[in-house]
XYZ file of C-alpha atoms in Angstrom:
416
model
C 54.104 -113.139 23.619
C 57.523 -114.450 22.626
C 59.146 -111.084 23.224
C 57.477 -110.749 26.632
C 58.806 -114.153 27.644
C 62.255 -113.377 26.281
C 62.677 -110.260 28.400
C 61.274 -111.932 31.511
C 64.709 -113.272 32.442
C 64.945 -113.481 36.272
C 67.823 -111.050 36.728
C 67.576 -111.331 40.481
C 67.354 -115.121 40.593
C 68.843 -116.579 43.724
C 70.389 -119.524 41.899
C 72.479 -117.422 39.487
C 75.789 -119.106 38.782
C 74.598 -122.644 39.538
C 75.311 -124.747 36.434
C 72.731 -127.008 34.823
C 74.336 -130.458 34.582
C 72.929 -131.265 31.130
C 74.115 -128.131 29.323
C 76.732 -126.413 31.477
C 74.574 -123.267 31.441
C 73.818 -121.369 34.638
C 70.383 -122.316 35.912
C 68.926 -118.852 35.368
C 70.095 -118.879 31.742
C 68.475 -122.268 31.248
C 65.256 -120.949 32.825
C 65.251 -117.971 30.470
C 65.644 -120.214 27.414
C 62.950 -122.533 28.720
C 60.650 -119.541 29.056
C 60.841 -118.993 25.315
C 58.794 -122.157 24.841
C 61.201 -123.633 22.297
C 63.916 -124.757 24.691
C 65.013 -127.980 23.019
C 65.159 -126.421 19.572
C 67.209 -123.491 20.820
C 69.645 -125.506 22.882
C 70.277 -128.042 20.144
C 70.560 -125.508 17.333
C 72.518 -122.773 19.091
C 75.355 -124.995 20.321
C 76.012 -126.462 16.860
C 79.536 -125.748 15.696
C 80.946 -125.257 19.180
C 84.553 -126.337 19.526
C 85.180 -129.066 22.068
C 87.327 -126.794 24.213
C 85.074 -123.754 23.837
C 82.880 -122.738 26.745
C 79.142 -122.888 25.993
C 78.539 -119.390 27.319
C 81.376 -117.946 25.265
C 79.933 -119.622 22.196
C 76.399 -118.304 22.762
C 77.550 -114.774 23.519
C 79.145 -114.472 20.067
C 75.977 -115.322 18.145
C 74.534 -112.727 15.768
C 70.975 -112.594 14.367
C 72.258 -114.131 11.109
C 73.873 -117.011 12.990
C 70.775 -117.666 15.086
C 68.584 -117.557 11.994
C 70.827 -119.965 10.095
C 70.712 -122.480 12.938
C 66.955 -122.231 13.231
C 66.579 -122.968 9.525
C 66.544 -119.515 7.945
C 69.647 -119.853 5.820
C 71.430 -117.003 7.576
C 69.891 -114.365 5.328
C 68.382 -111.425 7.198
C 67.721 -109.301 4.123
C 64.159 -108.063 3.505
C 63.632 -110.776 0.906
C 65.438 -113.481 2.896
C 64.188 -115.478 5.850
C 60.519 -115.595 6.888
C 59.675 -112.508 8.966
C 58.641 -114.498 12.051
C 61.893 -116.509 12.027
C 63.966 -113.367 11.620
C 62.038 -111.687 14.442
C 62.658 -114.703 16.712
C 66.377 -114.492 15.899
C 66.549 -110.820 16.834
C 64.612 -111.439 20.054
C 66.966 -114.294 21.001
C 70.070 -112.147 20.431
C 68.545 -109.251 22.372
C 67.786 -111.703 25.176
C 71.356 -112.985 25.200
C 72.566 -109.385 25.342
C 70.353 -108.804 28.383
C 71.871 -111.821 30.080
C 75.350 -110.560 29.312
C 74.532 -107.143 30.710
C 73.275 -108.707 33.936
C 76.524 -110.720 34.299
C 74.732 -114.020 33.746
C 76.617 -114.489 30.481
C 79.914 -113.128 29.213
C 82.323 -113.817 26.386
C 85.315 -115.780 27.539
C 83.865 -116.361 31.010
C 83.474 -119.528 32.941
C 79.927 -120.582 33.841
C 78.561 -118.334 36.563
C 81.325 -115.721 36.361
C 81.430 -112.321 34.730
C 83.634 -111.679 31.733
C 84.180 -109.164 28.965
C 81.118 -109.360 26.707
C 81.358 -109.545 22.929
C 80.602 -106.486 20.808
C 76.981 -107.525 20.277
C 76.409 -108.614 23.855
C 77.934 -105.396 25.195
C 74.895 -103.396 24.129
C 72.805 -102.197 27.089
C 69.655 -104.242 27.788
C 66.410 -103.187 26.196
C 64.432 -100.616 28.189
C 61.121 -101.731 29.647
C 57.893 -99.965 28.662
C 55.371 -101.732 30.902
C 52.339 -99.872 29.513
C 52.949 -100.768 25.856
C 52.607 -103.850 23.653
C 53.694 -103.621 20.028
C 53.455 -106.042 17.098
C 52.984 -106.251 13.334
C 49.329 -106.666 12.324
C 48.231 -108.868 9.420
C 46.221 -106.293 7.475
C 46.296 -108.432 4.310
C 44.474 -111.253 6.090
C 42.055 -108.929 7.923
C 40.485 -107.597 4.735
C 39.660 -111.146 3.583
C 37.536 -111.876 6.664
C 33.789 -111.331 6.375
C 32.038 -109.183 8.947
C 33.075 -106.159 10.959
C 36.612 -104.925 11.446
C 36.474 -106.058 15.092
C 35.722 -109.634 14.031
C 38.409 -109.522 11.317
C 41.022 -108.269 13.777
C 40.064 -110.955 16.316
C 40.349 -113.660 13.656
C 43.844 -112.587 12.561
C 46.563 -112.957 15.181
C 49.496 -110.555 14.888
C 52.365 -111.530 12.598
C 55.251 -111.068 15.020
C 56.265 -109.008 18.049
C 58.032 -105.702 17.481
C 60.247 -104.994 20.506
C 60.367 -101.289 21.255
C 63.883 -99.831 20.924
C 65.172 -103.101 19.456
C 68.915 -103.093 18.777
C 68.233 -104.755 15.413
C 65.673 -103.771 12.721
C 62.754 -106.229 12.776
C 61.715 -107.830 9.434
C 58.144 -107.737 8.132
C 56.373 -108.376 4.851
C 53.017 -107.462 3.270
C 51.623 -108.008 -0.206
C 52.947 -104.538 -1.172
C 56.230 -104.145 0.705
C 59.053 -106.174 2.245
C 61.489 -104.679 4.717
C 62.425 -103.951 8.313
C 61.170 -101.496 10.920
C 62.081 -99.930 14.258
C 59.879 -98.109 16.753
C 62.059 -95.967 18.972
C 60.547 -94.409 22.107
C 62.236 -91.850 24.333
C 62.999 -93.594 27.640
C 61.868 -92.174 30.967
C 65.503 -91.360 31.760
C 68.773 -91.437 29.868
C 69.987 -94.280 32.053
C 66.999 -96.430 31.054
C 68.342 -96.610 27.488
C 71.769 -94.994 27.050
C 72.123 -96.729 23.653
C 69.345 -94.831 21.838
C 69.653 -91.770 24.065
C 73.129 -91.227 22.633
C 72.260 -92.224 19.069
C 68.898 -90.524 18.628
C 67.332 -88.622 21.530
C 70.059 -86.516 23.164
C 69.729 -82.869 22.148
C 66.501 -83.503 20.214
C 62.889 -82.888 21.206
C 61.477 -86.028 19.576
C 59.643 -88.502 21.799
C 58.932 -91.104 19.132
C 60.578 -92.139 15.864
C 59.489 -94.841 13.420
C 62.069 -96.013 10.870
C 61.320 -98.247 7.883
C 63.579 -99.679 5.204
C 62.719 -102.001 2.344
C 61.402 -102.484 -1.179
C 58.064 -102.272 -2.902
C 57.035 -105.588 -4.421
C 55.063 -103.859 -7.180
C 54.413 -100.323 -8.347
C 51.586 -98.760 -6.301
C 48.624 -97.717 -8.426
C 47.390 -95.024 -6.032
C 48.817 -92.514 -3.579
C 50.805 -94.053 -0.714
C 49.794 -92.560 2.650
C 51.400 -92.768 6.073
C 49.937 -92.015 9.493
C 47.802 -93.519 12.205
C 44.552 -95.463 12.553
C 42.550 -96.548 15.589
C 40.525 -99.723 15.692
C 37.095 -98.444 16.830
C 34.849 -95.614 15.715
C 35.436 -92.456 17.715
C 32.395 -91.264 19.663
C 33.205 -87.723 20.723
C 31.250 -85.271 22.823
C 30.920 -81.636 21.818
C 33.944 -80.481 23.829
C 36.190 -83.361 22.765
C 35.193 -83.006 19.109
C 35.999 -79.298 19.271
C 39.399 -80.104 20.771
C 40.027 -82.732 18.077
C 39.231 -80.262 15.309
C 41.553 -77.690 16.868
C 44.402 -80.214 16.884
C 43.632 -81.131 13.264
C 43.799 -77.437 12.295
C 47.259 -77.231 13.886
C 48.350 -80.344 11.973
C 47.133 -78.865 8.689
C 49.012 -75.630 9.418
C 52.350 -77.210 10.297
C 52.442 -80.165 7.893
C 52.639 -80.557 4.099
C 49.306 -80.517 2.211
C 47.305 -83.673 1.647
C 46.093 -84.552 5.159
C 43.100 -86.885 5.196
C 41.197 -87.724 8.368
C 38.072 -89.477 9.546
C 36.435 -90.136 12.921
C 35.155 -93.461 11.532
C 31.683 -94.372 10.318
C 28.789 -96.413 11.670
C 29.285 -99.108 9.035
C 32.969 -99.588 10.010
C 34.096 -99.093 6.415
C 36.783 -96.550 7.252
C 38.699 -96.709 10.510
C 39.329 -93.429 12.311
C 42.568 -92.144 10.834
C 44.917 -89.241 10.226
C 47.209 -89.796 7.229
C 49.412 -87.791 4.842
C 50.974 -88.610 1.467
C 54.121 -90.503 2.464
C 56.399 -88.778 -0.033
C 55.801 -85.321 1.428
C 55.109 -86.241 5.054
C 58.069 -88.312 6.214
C 60.876 -86.454 7.940
C 63.631 -88.204 6.006
C 63.562 -90.239 2.797
C 66.559 -91.884 1.109
C 66.324 -93.926 -2.100
C 69.170 -96.400 -2.623
C 69.758 -97.958 -6.034
C 69.664 -101.723 -6.268
C 73.078 -103.143 -5.399
C 74.160 -100.144 -3.301
C 74.248 -100.086 0.514
C 71.272 -98.337 2.160
C 71.646 -96.135 5.264
C 72.114 -97.640 8.711
C 68.979 -97.802 10.817
C 68.750 -96.996 14.507
C 70.379 -93.573 14.104
C 69.261 -90.343 12.381
C 68.558 -90.938 8.683
C 70.537 -88.419 6.650
C 68.845 -86.741 3.662
C 70.427 -83.708 1.969
C 68.539 -80.610 3.102
C 67.950 -79.183 -0.431
C 66.441 -82.522 -1.490
C 64.287 -82.648 1.644
C 63.024 -79.076 1.220
C 62.099 -79.695 -2.434
C 60.282 -82.914 -1.537
C 58.259 -81.236 1.213
C 57.118 -78.464 -1.171
C 56.348 -80.818 -4.035
C 52.840 -81.639 -5.266
C 54.039 -85.079 -6.350
C 52.723 -88.214 -4.604
C 56.146 -89.785 -5.161
C 57.346 -92.429 -7.603
C 57.517 -95.842 -5.957
C 58.891 -98.741 -7.982
C 60.280 -102.224 -7.264
C 64.073 -102.456 -7.148
C 65.415 -99.538 -5.094
C 65.558 -99.660 -1.306
C 63.507 -96.943 0.378
C 64.564 -95.779 3.837
C 62.282 -93.332 5.608
C 61.580 -92.065 9.101
C 59.024 -89.911 10.818
C 59.229 -88.541 14.329
C 57.232 -86.376 16.674
C 57.763 -84.586 19.933
C 54.037 -84.429 20.662
C 53.082 -88.084 21.201
C 54.055 -89.590 24.552
C 53.264 -93.263 23.948
C 54.217 -94.703 27.374
C 51.873 -92.230 29.091
C 49.335 -92.393 26.221
C 48.947 -88.667 25.773
C 49.620 -85.678 23.558
C 51.872 -83.126 25.178
C 53.804 -79.936 24.372
C 50.646 -78.586 22.736
C 49.662 -74.895 22.986
C 47.194 -76.147 25.597
C 47.159 -78.694 28.405
C 48.248 -82.312 27.854
C 45.496 -84.484 26.380
C 44.983 -88.192 27.101
C 44.717 -90.188 23.891
C 42.004 -92.280 25.536
C 39.788 -89.197 25.622
C 39.614 -89.461 21.813
C 39.445 -93.197 21.238
C 38.805 -94.807 24.611
C 40.405 -98.297 24.726
C 41.029 -98.675 20.982
C 44.396 -99.815 19.655
C 46.635 -97.464 17.709
C 48.027 -98.590 14.344
C 50.994 -96.960 12.588
C 50.257 -97.544 8.914
C 51.480 -96.924 5.398
C 49.099 -97.914 2.629
C 48.162 -97.471 -0.995
C 44.712 -95.980 -1.386
C 42.989 -97.712 -4.275
C 40.826 -95.778 -6.740
C 37.481 -94.973 -5.140
C 38.509 -96.736 -1.946
C 37.801 -93.758 0.331
C 40.524 -94.939 2.740
C 38.453 -97.998 3.682
C 40.381 -100.694 5.524
C 39.155 -103.404 3.126
C 40.356 -101.598 0.012
C 43.605 -100.117 1.348
C 46.693 -102.099 0.373
C 49.005 -101.897 3.363
C 52.766 -101.561 3.049
C 53.112 -101.409 6.848
C 50.750 -102.007 9.760
C 52.058 -101.846 13.339
C 49.632 -102.335 16.215
C 50.244 -100.614 19.575
C 48.219 -101.460 22.674
C 48.285 -99.357 25.821
C 47.796 -101.163 29.105
C 46.595 -98.656 31.677
C 48.416 -98.892 34.973
C 50.733 -97.150 37.379
C 50.461 -93.394 37.367
C 50.071 -92.860 33.627
C 46.429 -91.881 33.945
C 45.808 -92.859 30.344
C 43.282 -95.636 30.771
C 40.062 -95.419 28.774
C 36.608 -95.234 30.259
C 36.086 -98.978 30.013
C 39.461 -99.660 31.625
C 38.683 -97.285 34.498
C 35.254 -98.852 34.926
C 36.805 -102.331 35.127
C 39.308 -101.090 37.696
C 36.542 -99.562 39.817
C 34.500 -102.777 39.638
C 37.514 -104.876 40.672
C 38.254 -102.522 43.590
C 34.601 -102.720 44.706
C 34.674 -106.516 44.527
C 37.838 -106.663 46.643
C 36.288 -104.446 49.305
């Protein structure tokens, strides 16, 4: 919710340039900060340390995530083991919001209130692209497994940890009982102009439509195999044709991926969520292990792993050796999942709506340790990462589930 408010800045506001008497900020900037719901805290904290002769806008435009976090009480430490994940996420969202304001000429480094100026290096980044059909956040899988009852009731009782802005310019911190780190979900924009930043860094000349990048440390040595893949939040109820199509797609995945795939359509008792997962060590596209004290790779661009090392890892029978201390950086990408339109495409067949497999369920990108005898059950898995993605049917995407289409038909009938 915080991220949604932060990007809801009224770029076309008619009162742009009019200064607020109390702060010297343009009115539309003040409205944007007010929309965050923590206006007083932000205004008081973010202007600390401003020189008397320094313009407020110039001061704000130079803030970095570390600076924002320090002024909101996080000590200025954005490392995986530093500030609380929610505080660090708020800091990144605030800086991304300030960058959006700069890009829309509401805020510029060295400018007078209400005038355009040359933005700072951070503020010069293009604004975040908008994906109106998607909502993304970190899920609290550790808390969910402690709730009695069904998975649906556990998920309802555990609000998400923090928003995860798609195509964020800064890695977003998260933490579970097994892992502490940062993550990015990078989605190919509808056009290059919608996100020239990641188009140039990641998507140009490549077929990938989606890339997930993770960097961080294990907090203990996993006792079982660590898997990575996807889950959905409701049991799949497939007809004969759809089940046949699903099995065909699974056969293709087995053929073109390293061994070790495990899948389930879910069970009546809701012990195991529907899932498709692989051993993380062999499945990820890139994996870099950085010794403690050394600098890990930059995120937000292609992760570089020597090709001989990558080829040997992919052919290995090893589940990987994961220990506390080193920093693990890994990424996986696909050219077959079109998240904004909620479909599989570029298959040897027609495009397939994801809702035809799991209706209105949420998708979860996960990495977890399977405990001995756990059978991939959500209560016994120990999650290193759990990212929840919700698709909101609308526009011309055509990806709404049966229940969503039924609601739309009922609303249209009521209006008529």
